[in-house]
Coordinates of C-alpha atoms in Angstrom, one line a residue:
Chain A
X1 CA 3.9 -12.3 -2.5
X2 CA 1.5 -14.2 -4.7
X3 CA -1.4 -12.1 -5.9
X4 CA -4.4 -13.4 -7.7
X5 CA -4.4 -11.9 -11.2
X6 CA -6.7 -8.9 -11.5
X7 CA -10.0 -10.3 -13.0
X8 CA -11.7 -8.6 -15.8
X9 CA -14.8 -6.9 -14.6
X10 CA -18.0 -8.9 -14.9
X11 CA -20.8 -7.5 -17.0
X12 CA -22.9 -5.0 -15.1
X13 CA -20.4 -4.6 -12.3
X14 CA -20.5 -1.3 -10.5
X15 CA -16.9 -1.6 -9.5
X16 CA -15.1 1.7 -9.5
X17 CA -12.0 1.3 -11.6
X18 CA -8.7 1.4 -9.8
X19 CA -6.7 4.2 -11.2
X20 CA -3.0 4.6 -10.3
X21 CA -2.5 8.3 -9.8
X22 CA 0.3 10.4 -8.6
X23 CA 0.1 12.6 -5.6
X24 CA -1.9 15.7 -6.3
X25 CA -2.3 15.0 -9.9
X26 CA -5.8 14.4 -11.2
X27 CA -7.1 12.3 -8.3
X28 CA -10.4 10.6 -7.9
X29 CA -11.7 11.8 -4.6
X30 CA -12.5 8.9 -2.3
X31 CA -15.9 9.1 -0.6
X32 CA -15.6 6.3 1.9
X33 CA -18.9 4.9 3.0
X34 CA -19.3 4.6 6.7
X35 CA -19.4 1.1 8.1
X36 CA -20.3 -0.7 11.3
X37 CA -19.4 -4.1 12.6
X38 CA -16.9 -5.9 14.7
X39 CA -13.8 -4.4 13.2
X40 CA -15.3 -0.9 13.1
X41 CA -15.9 -1.3 16.8
X42 CA -12.3 -2.3 17.3
X43 CA -11.1 0.7 15.3
X44 CA -13.3 3.1 17.4
X45 CA -12.1 1.5 20.5
X46 CA -8.5 2.2 19.4
X47 CA -9.5 5.8 18.6
X48 CA -10.8 6.2 22.1
X49 CA -7.8 4.5 23.7
X50 CA -5.1 6.3 21.8
X51 CA -6.8 9.7 22.0
X52 CA -7.6 9.4 25.7
X53 CA -3.9 8.8 26.2
X54 CA -2.8 11.6 23.9
X55 CA -5.2 14.3 25.0
X56 CA -5.4 13.2 28.6
X57 CA -1.9 12.1 29.7
X58 CA -0.5 15.7 29.5
X59 CA -2.9 16.8 32.2
X60 CA -2.0 14.1 34.6
X61 CA 0.0 15.4 37.6
X62 CA 2.9 13.4 39.2
X63 CA 5.2 14.4 42.1
X64 CA 3.8 17.9 41.8
X65 CA 4.6 18.2 38.1
X66 CA 3.3 17.0 34.8
X67 CA 3.6 13.2 34.6
X68 CA 4.8 13.1 31.0
X69 CA 6.7 16.2 30.0
X70 CA 9.5 16.5 27.5
X71 CA 10.9 19.7 29.0
X72 CA 13.1 21.1 26.2
X73 CA 14.0 24.3 28.1
X74 CA 15.4 22.4 31.1
X75 CA 16.5 19.6 28.9
X76 CA 14.9 16.9 31.0
X77 CA 12.3 14.3 30.0
X78 CA 9.9 13.3 32.7
X79 CA 8.0 10.1 32.3
X80 CA 6.0 9.3 35.5
X81 CA 8.6 8.6 38.1
X82 CA 11.6 8.6 35.8
X83 CA 13.7 11.6 34.8
X84 CA 15.8 11.3 31.6
X85 CA 18.7 13.6 30.9
X86 CA 20.5 14.1 27.6
X87 CA 23.0 11.6 28.9
X88 CA 20.2 9.0 28.8
X89 CA 19.8 9.2 25.1
X90 CA 20.8 5.5 25.1
X91 CA 17.3 4.7 26.4
X92 CA 15.7 6.7 23.6
X93 CA 17.7 4.6 21.1
X94 CA 16.5 1.4 22.9
X95 CA 12.9 2.6 22.8
X96 CA 13.2 3.2 19.0
X97 CA 14.6 -0.3 18.6
X98 CA 11.8 -1.8 20.7
X99 CA 9.2 0.1 18.6
X100 CA 10.7 -1.1 15.4
X101 CA 10.9 -4.7 16.5
X102 CA 7.3 -4.6 17.8
X103 CA 6.2 -3.3 14.5
X104 CA 8.1 -6.1 12.7
X105 CA 6.5 -8.7 15.0
X106 CA 2.9 -7.4 14.6
X107 CA 3.4 -7.1 10.9
X108 CA 4.6 -10.7 10.6
X109 CA 1.7 -11.9 12.6
X110 CA -1.2 -9.9 11.2
X111 CA -0.1 -7.5 8.6
X112 CA -0.7 -3.8 9.0
X113 CA -2.3 -3.8 12.4
X114 CA -0.6 -0.6 13.3
X115 CA -1.8 1.1 10.1
X116 CA -5.4 -0.1 10.4
X117 CA -5.9 0.6 14.1
X118 CA -3.3 2.8 15.8
X119 CA -1.6 5.0 13.3
X120 CA -2.4 8.7 14.0
X121 CA -3.1 9.1 10.3
X122 CA -5.9 6.5 10.5
X123 CA -7.1 7.6 13.9
X124 CA -7.5 11.3 12.9
X125 CA -8.9 10.4 9.5
X126 CA -11.5 8.3 11.4
X127 CA -12.4 11.2 13.6
X128 CA -12.5 13.7 10.8
X129 CA -14.6 11.4 8.7
X130 CA -17.1 11.1 11.5
X131 CA -17.3 14.9 11.7
X132 CA -17.7 15.0 7.9
X133 CA -20.6 12.5 8.1
X134 CA -22.2 14.5 10.8
X135 CA -22.5 17.6 8.6
X136 CA -22.5 16.3 5.1
X137 CA -24.1 12.9 5.4
X138 CA -22.8 9.5 4.2
X139 CA -21.1 8.7 0.9
X140 CA -24.0 9.3 -1.5
X141 CA -25.1 12.5 0.2
X142 CA -21.5 13.9 0.1
X143 CA -21.1 13.1 -3.5
X144 CA -24.3 14.8 -4.3
X145 CA -23.4 17.8 -2.1
X146 CA -20.0 18.2 -3.8
X147 CA -21.6 18.0 -7.3
X148 CA -24.3 20.6 -6.3
X149 CA -23.8 24.3 -7.0
X150 CA -22.8 26.4 -4.1
X151 CA -25.8 27.4 -2.0
X152 CA -26.2 28.8 1.5
X153 CA -26.9 25.3 2.8
X154 CA -23.8 23.9 1.2
X155 CA -21.7 26.7 2.5
X156 CA -23.1 26.3 6.0
X157 CA -22.5 22.5 6.0
X158 CA -18.9 22.8 4.6
X159 CA -18.2 25.8 6.9
X160 CA -19.4 24.0 10.0
X161 CA -17.4 20.9 9.1
X162 CA -14.2 23.0 8.7
X163 CA -14.9 24.9 11.9
X164 CA -15.1 21.6 13.8
X165 CA -12.0 20.3 12.0
X166 CA -10.0 23.4 12.8
X167 CA -11.0 23.2 16.5
X168 CA -9.9 19.6 16.7
X169 CA -6.7 20.5 14.8
X170 CA -5.9 23.4 17.1
X171 CA -6.7 21.3 20.2
X172 CA -4.4 18.6 18.9
X173 CA -1.7 21.2 18.3
X174 CA -2.2 22.6 21.7
X175 CA -1.9 19.2 23.3
X176 CA 1.2 18.4 21.3
X177 CA 3.0 21.5 22.4
X178 CA 1.7 20.7 25.9
X179 CA 4.1 17.8 26.0
X180 CA 7.0 20.1 25.6
X181 CA 5.9 23.1 27.6
X182 CA 4.0 22.5 30.9
X183 CA 0.4 22.3 29.6
X184 CA -1.1 24.2 32.6
X185 CA 1.2 27.1 32.0
X186 CA 0.5 26.9 28.3
X187 CA -3.3 26.9 29.0
X188 CA -2.9 29.9 31.2
X189 CA -0.9 31.7 28.4
X190 CA -3.6 30.8 25.9
X191 CA -6.4 32.1 28.1
X192 CA -4.7 35.3 28.9
X193 CA -3.6 35.8 25.3
X194 CA 0.1 35.8 26.3
X195 CA 1.2 32.9 24.2
X196 CA 4.8 33.1 23.1
X197 CA 5.5 33.5 19.3
X198 CA 7.0 30.0 18.9
X199 CA 4.4 28.2 21.0
X200 CA 1.7 30.0 18.9
X201 CA 3.5 28.9 15.7
X202 CA 3.9 25.3 16.7
X203 CA 0.3 25.0 17.8
X204 CA -0.9 26.4 14.5
X205 CA 1.7 24.3 12.5
X206 CA 0.6 21.0 14.2
X207 CA -3.0 22.0 14.0
X208 CA -2.7 22.8 10.3
X209 CA -0.9 19.5 9.7
X210 CA -3.7 17.6 11.4
X211 CA -6.3 19.4 9.4
X212 CA -4.5 18.8 6.1
X213 CA -3.6 15.2 6.8
X214 CA -6.9 14.0 8.3
X215 CA -9.2 16.3 6.3
X216 CA -7.6 16.2 2.8
X217 CA -4.6 14.1 2.2
X218 CA -5.9 11.0 4.1
X219 CA -5.1 7.8 2.2
X220 CA -2.6 9.7 0.0
X221 CA -0.3 9.9 3.1
X222 CA -0.4 6.2 3.3
X223 CA 0.0 5.6 -0.4
X224 CA 2.6 8.1 -1.3
X225 CA 4.3 9.4 1.8
X226 CA 4.5 6.6 4.3
X227 CA 7.8 4.6 4.1
X228 CA 6.3 1.8 6.1
X229 CA 3.7 1.2 3.4
X230 CA 6.5 0.5 0.9
X231 CA 8.6 -1.9 2.9
X232 CA 6.0 -3.7 5.0
X233 CA 5.8 -6.3 2.2
X234 CA 9.2 -7.8 3.2
X235 CA 7.9 -8.6 6.7
X236 CA 5.0 -10.6 5.3
X237 CA 5.2 -14.3 4.6
X238 CA 2.6 -16.9 3.5
X239 CA 1.4 -17.3 7.1
X240 CA 0.8 -13.6 7.8
X241 CA -2.8 -12.8 8.6
X242 CA -4.1 -10.3 6.0
X243 CA -7.5 -9.0 4.9
X244 CA -8.3 -11.5 2.1
X245 CA -11.1 -12.0 -0.4
X246 CA -11.8 -15.7 -0.8
X247 CA -11.8 -15.8 -4.6
X248 CA -12.5 -19.5 -4.8
X249 CA -15.7 -19.0 -2.9
X250 CA -16.7 -15.7 -4.4
X251 CA -16.1 -16.2 -8.1
X252 CA -17.6 -15.9 -10.5
X253 CA -19.2 -12.9 -9.0
X254 CA -22.4 -11.3 -10.1
X255 CA -25.8 -9.9 -9.2
X256 CA -28.6 -12.3 -8.4
X257 CA -32.0 -12.4 -6.9
X258 CA -31.9 -13.1 -3.1
X259 CA -33.8 -16.3 -3.5
X260 CA -32.1 -17.6 -6.6
X261 CA -30.0 -20.7 -6.3
X262 CA -26.7 -19.0 -7.4
X263 CA -24.7 -22.2 -7.2
X264 CA -27.0 -23.8 -9.8
X265 CA -26.5 -20.8 -11.9
X266 CA -22.8 -21.3 -11.7
X267 CA -22.2 -18.2 -9.6
X268 CA -20.0 -17.7 -6.6
X269 CA -20.9 -16.0 -3.3
X270 CA -19.8 -12.5 -4.3
X271 CA -22.9 -10.5 -5.3
X272 CA -20.7 -7.8 -6.8
X273 CA -22.5 -5.0 -4.8
X274 CA -19.2 -3.1 -4.7
X275 CA -19.8 -2.1 -1.1
X276 CA -16.3 -3.4 -0.1
X277 CA -14.9 -0.8 -2.5
X278 CA -17.2 2.0 -1.3
X279 CA -16.1 1.6 2.3
X280 CA -12.4 1.4 1.5
X281 CA -10.6 4.4 2.8
X282 CA -7.9 4.0 0.2
X283 CA -10.3 3.2 -2.6
X284 CA -9.0 -0.2 -3.6
X285 CA -10.9 -3.3 -4.5
X286 CA -9.8 -6.0 -2.1
X287 CA -11.0 -8.6 -4.6
X288 CA -8.0 -7.9 -6.8
X289 CA -5.8 -9.4 -4.1
X290 CA -3.4 -7.9 -1.6
X291 CA -2.3 -4.5 -2.7
X292 CA 0.2 -2.2 -1.1
X293 CA -2.5 0.5 -0.6
X294 CA -4.4 -1.8 1.8
X295 CA -3.9 -0.4 5.3
X296 CA -5.6 -3.5 6.8
X297 CA -8.5 -1.5 8.4
X298 CA -10.9 -4.4 7.8
X299 CA -13.8 -2.0 6.8
X300 CA -14.4 -4.3 3.8
X301 CA -14.7 -7.3 6.1
X302 CA -17.5 -5.6 8.1
X303 CA -19.2 -4.4 4.9
X304 CA -19.1 -7.8 3.2
X305 CA -20.3 -9.6 6.4
X306 CA -23.4 -7.4 6.4
X307 CA -24.1 -8.2 2.8
X308 CA -23.6 -11.9 3.4
X309 CA -26.0 -11.8 6.4
X310 CA -28.6 -10.1 4.1
X311 CA -28.1 -12.8 1.5
X312 CA -28.2 -15.5 4.2
X313 CA -24.8 -16.7 3.1
X314 CA -22.1 -17.6 5.6
X315 CA -19.9 -14.7 6.7
X316 CA -16.2 -14.4 5.9
X317 CA -16.1 -14.0 2.1
X318 CA -13.7 -11.3 2.9
X319 CA -11.8 -12.2 6.1
X320 CA -8.5 -12.2 7.9
X321 CA -6.7 -15.2 6.5
X322 CA -3.3 -16.2 5.2
X323 CA -2.0 -17.2 1.9
X324 CA -1.3 -20.7 3.1
X325 CA -4.7 -21.0 4.7
X326 CA -6.5 -20.1 1.5
X327 CA -4.4 -22.4 -0.6
X328 CA -4.6 -25.4 1.9
X329 CA -8.2 -24.5 3.1
X330 CA -7.0 -24.3 6.7
X331 CA -9.4 -23.7 9.5
X332 CA -9.0 -21.1 12.3
X333 CA -7.0 -23.5 14.5
X334 CA -4.4 -24.2 11.9
X335 CA -4.1 -20.5 11.0
X336 CA -3.5 -19.7 14.7
X337 CA -1.1 -22.6 15.1
X338 CA 1.0 -21.1 12.3
X339 CA 1.4 -17.8 14.2
X340 CA 4.2 -19.5 16.0
X341 CA 6.8 -20.0 13.4
X342 CA 10.6 -19.2 13.2
X343 CA 10.1 -15.7 12.0
X344 CA 7.7 -14.6 14.7
X345 CA 9.6 -16.6 17.4
X346 CA 12.9 -14.9 16.4
X347 CA 11.3 -11.4 16.4
X348 CA 9.6 -12.2 19.7
X349 CA 12.7 -13.5 21.3
X350 CA 14.8 -10.5 20.3
X351 CA 12.0 -8.2 21.4
X352 CA 11.6 -9.8 24.8
X353 CA 15.4 -9.8 25.4
X354 CA 15.7 -6.1 24.6
X355 CA 12.7 -5.2 26.7
X356 CA 14.0 -7.2 29.6
X357 CA 17.5 -5.7 29.3
X358 CA 16.1 -2.2 29.1
X359 CA 13.8 -2.8 32.1
X360 CA 16.7 -4.2 34.1
X361 CA 18.9 -1.2 33.0
X362 CA 16.2 1.2 34.2
X363 CA 15.6 -0.6 37.4
X364 CA 19.3 -0.7 38.3
X365 CA 19.9 2.9 37.1
X366 CA 21.7 5.0 39.7
X367 CA 19.8 8.2 40.3
X368 CA 23.2 9.9 40.3
X369 CA 25.6 10.8 37.6
X370 CA 29.1 12.3 38.0
X371 CA 31.3 13.8 35.3
X372 CA 34.9 14.6 36.2
X373 CA 36.7 17.3 34.3
X374 CA 40.3 18.2 35.0
X375 CA 40.9 21.9 35.6
X376 CA 42.9 22.8 32.5
X377 CA 44.5 26.0 33.8
X378 CA 46.6 24.4 36.5
X379 CA 47.8 20.9 35.9
X380 CA 49.6 20.3 39.2
X381 CA 50.9 22.7 41.7
X382 CA 52.8 22.6 45.0
X383 CA 51.0 23.8 48.1
X384 CA 51.8 24.3 51.8
X385 CA 53.4 21.3 53.5
X386 CA 55.1 20.2 50.2
X387 CA 52.0 18.5 49.0
X388 CA 51.0 18.4 45.3
X389 CA 47.5 19.6 44.4
X390 CA 45.4 18.9 41.3
X391 CA 42.1 20.6 40.8
X392 CA 39.0 19.0 39.2
X393 CA 35.5 20.1 38.4
X394 CA 32.9 17.6 39.3
X395 CA 29.4 17.8 37.7
X396 CA 27.1 16.0 40.2
X397 CA 23.7 15.3 38.6
X398 CA 21.0 14.3 41.1
X399 CA 18.5 12.4 39.1
X400 CA 16.2 11.9 42.1
X401 CA 13.2 14.2 42.5
X402 CA 14.3 15.1 46.1
X403 CA 17.2 17.2 47.3
X404 CA 20.2 15.1 48.3
X405 CA 23.5 15.5 50.0
X406 CA 26.5 13.7 48.6
X407 CA 29.8 12.8 50.3
X408 CA 32.9 13.0 48.1
X409 CA 35.9 10.8 48.6
X410 CA 39.0 10.0 46.5
X411 CA 41.0 6.8 46.4
X412 CA 43.9 5.4 44.3
X413 CA 47.1 6.9 45.8
X414 CA 48.5 6.5 49.3
X415 CA 47.4 9.4 51.5
X416 CA 45.3 11.0 48.8
X417 CA 42.6 13.3 50.2
X418 CA 40.3 16.1 49.3
X419 CA 41.3 19.5 50.6
X420 CA 38.1 21.3 49.7
X421 CA 34.4 20.8 50.7
X422 CA 33.5 17.1 50.9
X423 CA 29.7 17.4 51.3
X424 CA 27.7 18.7 48.3
X425 CA 24.0 19.5 48.4
X426 CA 22.2 19.1 45.1
X427 CA 18.6 20.3 44.4
X428 CA 16.0 17.8 43.1
X429 CA 16.7 16.7 39.5
X430 CA 19.5 19.3 39.2
X431 CA 23.2 19.5 38.5
X432 CA 25.7 21.0 40.8
X433 CA 29.2 21.8 39.7
X434 CA 31.9 21.7 42.4
X435 CA 35.6 22.5 42.2
X436 CA 37.5 19.8 44.1
X437 CA 41.1 20.2 45.2
X438 CA 42.9 16.9 45.7
X439 CA 46.3 16.7 47.5
X440 CA 48.9 14.0 47.9
X441 CA 52.5 13.6 49.0
X442 CA 54.9 14.2 46.1
X443 CA 56.4 10.7 46.4
X444 CA 53.0 9.0 46.6
X445 CA 53.1 7.9 43.0
X446 CA 55.1 7.9 39.8
X447 CA 55.9 11.0 37.9
X448 CA 53.2 11.9 35.3
X449 CA 49.7 10.5 35.3
X450 CA 48.4 8.3 38.1
X451 CA 44.9 6.8 38.1
X452 CA 42.6 7.8 40.9
X453 CA 38.9 7.4 41.6
X454 CA 36.3 9.8 42.8
X455 CA 33.6 8.2 44.9
X456 CA 30.3 10.0 45.4
X457 CA 27.8 8.6 47.8
X458 CA 24.4 9.9 48.8
X459 CA 24.2 10.6 52.5
X460 CA 21.4 8.4 54.1
X461 CA 21.1 6.5 50.8
X462 CA 24.2 4.3 50.7
X463 CA 23.0 2.4 47.7
X464 CA 23.3 5.6 45.6
X465 CA 26.9 5.5 44.8
X466 CA 29.0 6.3 41.7
X467 CA 32.7 5.8 41.2
X468 CA 34.4 7.8 38.4
X469 CA 37.9 7.5 37.1
X470 CA 40.3 10.4 36.8
X471 CA 44.0 11.0 36.6
X472 CA 46.3 12.8 39.1
X473 CA 49.4 14.5 37.7
X474 CA 52.6 14.4 39.7
X475 CA 55.4 16.7 38.5
Chain B
X1 CA 3.4 19.6 -6.8
X2 CA 4.7 16.0 -6.7
X3 CA 8.3 17.2 -6.9
X4 CA 7.6 19.6 -4.1
X5 CA 6.4 16.8 -1.9
X6 CA 9.3 14.7 -2.8
X7 CA 11.6 17.5 -1.7
X8 CA 9.8 18.7 1.4
X9 CA 8.5 15.5 2.9
X10 CA 11.7 13.4 3.2
X11 CA 13.6 16.4 4.3
X12 CA 11.0 17.1 7.0
X13 CA 11.5 13.6 8.4
X14 CA 15.3 13.9 8.2
X15 CA 15.2 17.3 9.8
X16 CA 13.3 15.9 12.7
X17 CA 15.9 13.2 13.2
X18 CA 18.8 15.7 12.8
X19 CA 17.1 18.0 15.3
X20 CA 16.7 15.2 17.9
X21 CA 20.3 14.0 17.5
X22 CA 21.9 17.4 17.4
X23 CA 20.1 18.9 20.4
X24 CA 20.5 15.8 22.4
X25 CA 24.2 16.2 22.2
X26 CA 24.4 20.0 22.2
X27 CA 22.7 22.3 24.8
X28 CA 21.3 25.3 22.9
X29 CA 22.5 27.6 25.7
X30 CA 26.0 26.6 24.9
X31 CA 25.9 27.5 21.2
X32 CA 27.8 30.3 19.7
X33 CA 26.7 32.2 16.6
X34 CA 29.3 34.3 14.8
X35 CA 31.5 34.2 17.9
X36 CA 28.7 35.5 20.2
X37 CA 26.7 33.3 22.6
X38 CA 23.2 32.7 21.4
X39 CA 20.8 34.9 23.4
X40 CA 17.6 33.5 22.1
X41 CA 15.2 31.5 24.2
X42 CA 15.8 27.7 24.0
X43 CA 12.4 27.3 22.2
X44 CA 13.4 29.8 19.6
X45 CA 16.8 28.1 19.1
X46 CA 15.2 24.7 18.8
X47 CA 12.6 26.0 16.3
X48 CA 15.1 27.9 14.2
X49 CA 17.4 24.9 14.3
X50 CA 14.6 22.7 13.0
X51 CA 13.9 25.0 10.1
X52 CA 17.6 25.3 9.3
X53 CA 17.9 21.5 9.2
X54 CA 14.8 21.3 7.1
X55 CA 16.1 23.8 4.6
X56 CA 19.5 22.0 4.4
X57 CA 17.8 18.6 3.9
X58 CA 15.4 20.1 1.4
X59 CA 18.4 21.4 -0.5
X60 CA 19.8 17.9 -0.6
X61 CA 16.5 16.4 -1.8
X62 CA 16.2 19.1 -4.4
X63 CA 19.7 18.4 -5.6
X64 CA 18.9 14.7 -5.9
X65 CA 15.7 15.5 -7.8
X66 CA 17.7 17.7 -10.1
X67 CA 20.3 15.0 -10.8
X68 CA 17.6 12.5 -11.5
X69 CA 16.9 14.3 -14.7
X70 CA 19.3 12.6 -17.1
X71 CA 21.4 15.0 -19.1
X72 CA 19.9 14.0 -22.4
X73 CA 16.3 13.9 -21.3
X74 CA 13.9 16.6 -22.4
X75 CA 13.4 19.3 -19.7
X76 CA 10.3 18.9 -17.6

């Protein structure tokens, strides 16, 4: 990736120097200034959407149970009308592949969209910073408060901030655990002080992590802990939309009077107010070019646009643009036209194919699974009438959320039949193990192993049918 | 502190993956500990399993960190 070379600071600049520091070593605390504007609105919209889903979905009922529940105790994952069993781990793998591909596609099109708008780290930091601003004021007030000696007022403000942070953290932890233990039961246990030790632990653990990540570590998580931040660069190309400073238009930067003709004075459009740096949650200066710390939140775009409005300059000195567009001075239409390019088309095609295949697989999924296990204690035995009998254990898994009766049959050898119960009733979303005795004439097949098939069909639901292979031993 | 994060953070992520893979394949109710069936609640088994994975992965990370110090380099 081509980066404009860092420019020496202009005289009188109030730019805060960028200092590369290691995690938890001497670290310049970042006091991000709050910002408003189009992209801030988008970020807040995403906070509301993601959190409405996270905090709300666990309370949604479905079929008389929680709509989305990863029931660890029963080892069943419920997602609306679908019930996933450990045998369905394939779908989990597919989901991970789809997520990864979607991330690749979004990154190729418009950089770190996920980081800037939807990553929990960004979202909770946004919420926590809003609380912080509520009690401690904006950037300047916070810096002043932190520098001031400890007074009753300071203690009250900090205490109130942490109290709210902790409440949000605990509620987040409670919600998280509520996806694994039915949340209404969990809420009942909390209210009656009868929460189990592990549930208590995980609520506190997740709450503590939220408090620490969103309250303290913030941008350091993105800079030092997130693997995506390190490798996202390989998914970028010169046509990827990124938050960019238009150096050609902005430079040479410098302060000026509002009414001065800066072009006559040989200055660019950047007034060097430093607000783009002040609003940056990772504390970088976007004017130094694309940096791996940039999470693509666009706070600097909003901030700069406001300054441009005040100066009566056109907006977009910092804007979403691409490397090619800057170099070739492309307009919006050309940038958009370049979204469709081999890389995005390939990502898009693979993604669509996998999504379609997964959807088809889910739609055609039989709400019935059968495992056949041979009884190992008796291989083959002779029973009355000179018949040979093999015993099997059938695990019949009814994936439907209604009780079902299944008819068992066996095929594969002349005259083969089931000598035990042939109708099995299975409770909703449950497993029923049945011992099945299969008999055949001794001369019906060759000596040794003969292939047979168990056929399990739901009574009154003929389409629910599974055929499982097994082997019949003849002495 | 940085070393501690290097050891604990990647191992936390890996422990999460190991936990998911292991308990997808193995039902905690079917586990045996020292020849005895595990009598703990599933939630306890999952939790203890997670911390066991975390500890093991952390040991691996710590080992890597230790080996990164070249033999001749001054001790940090």
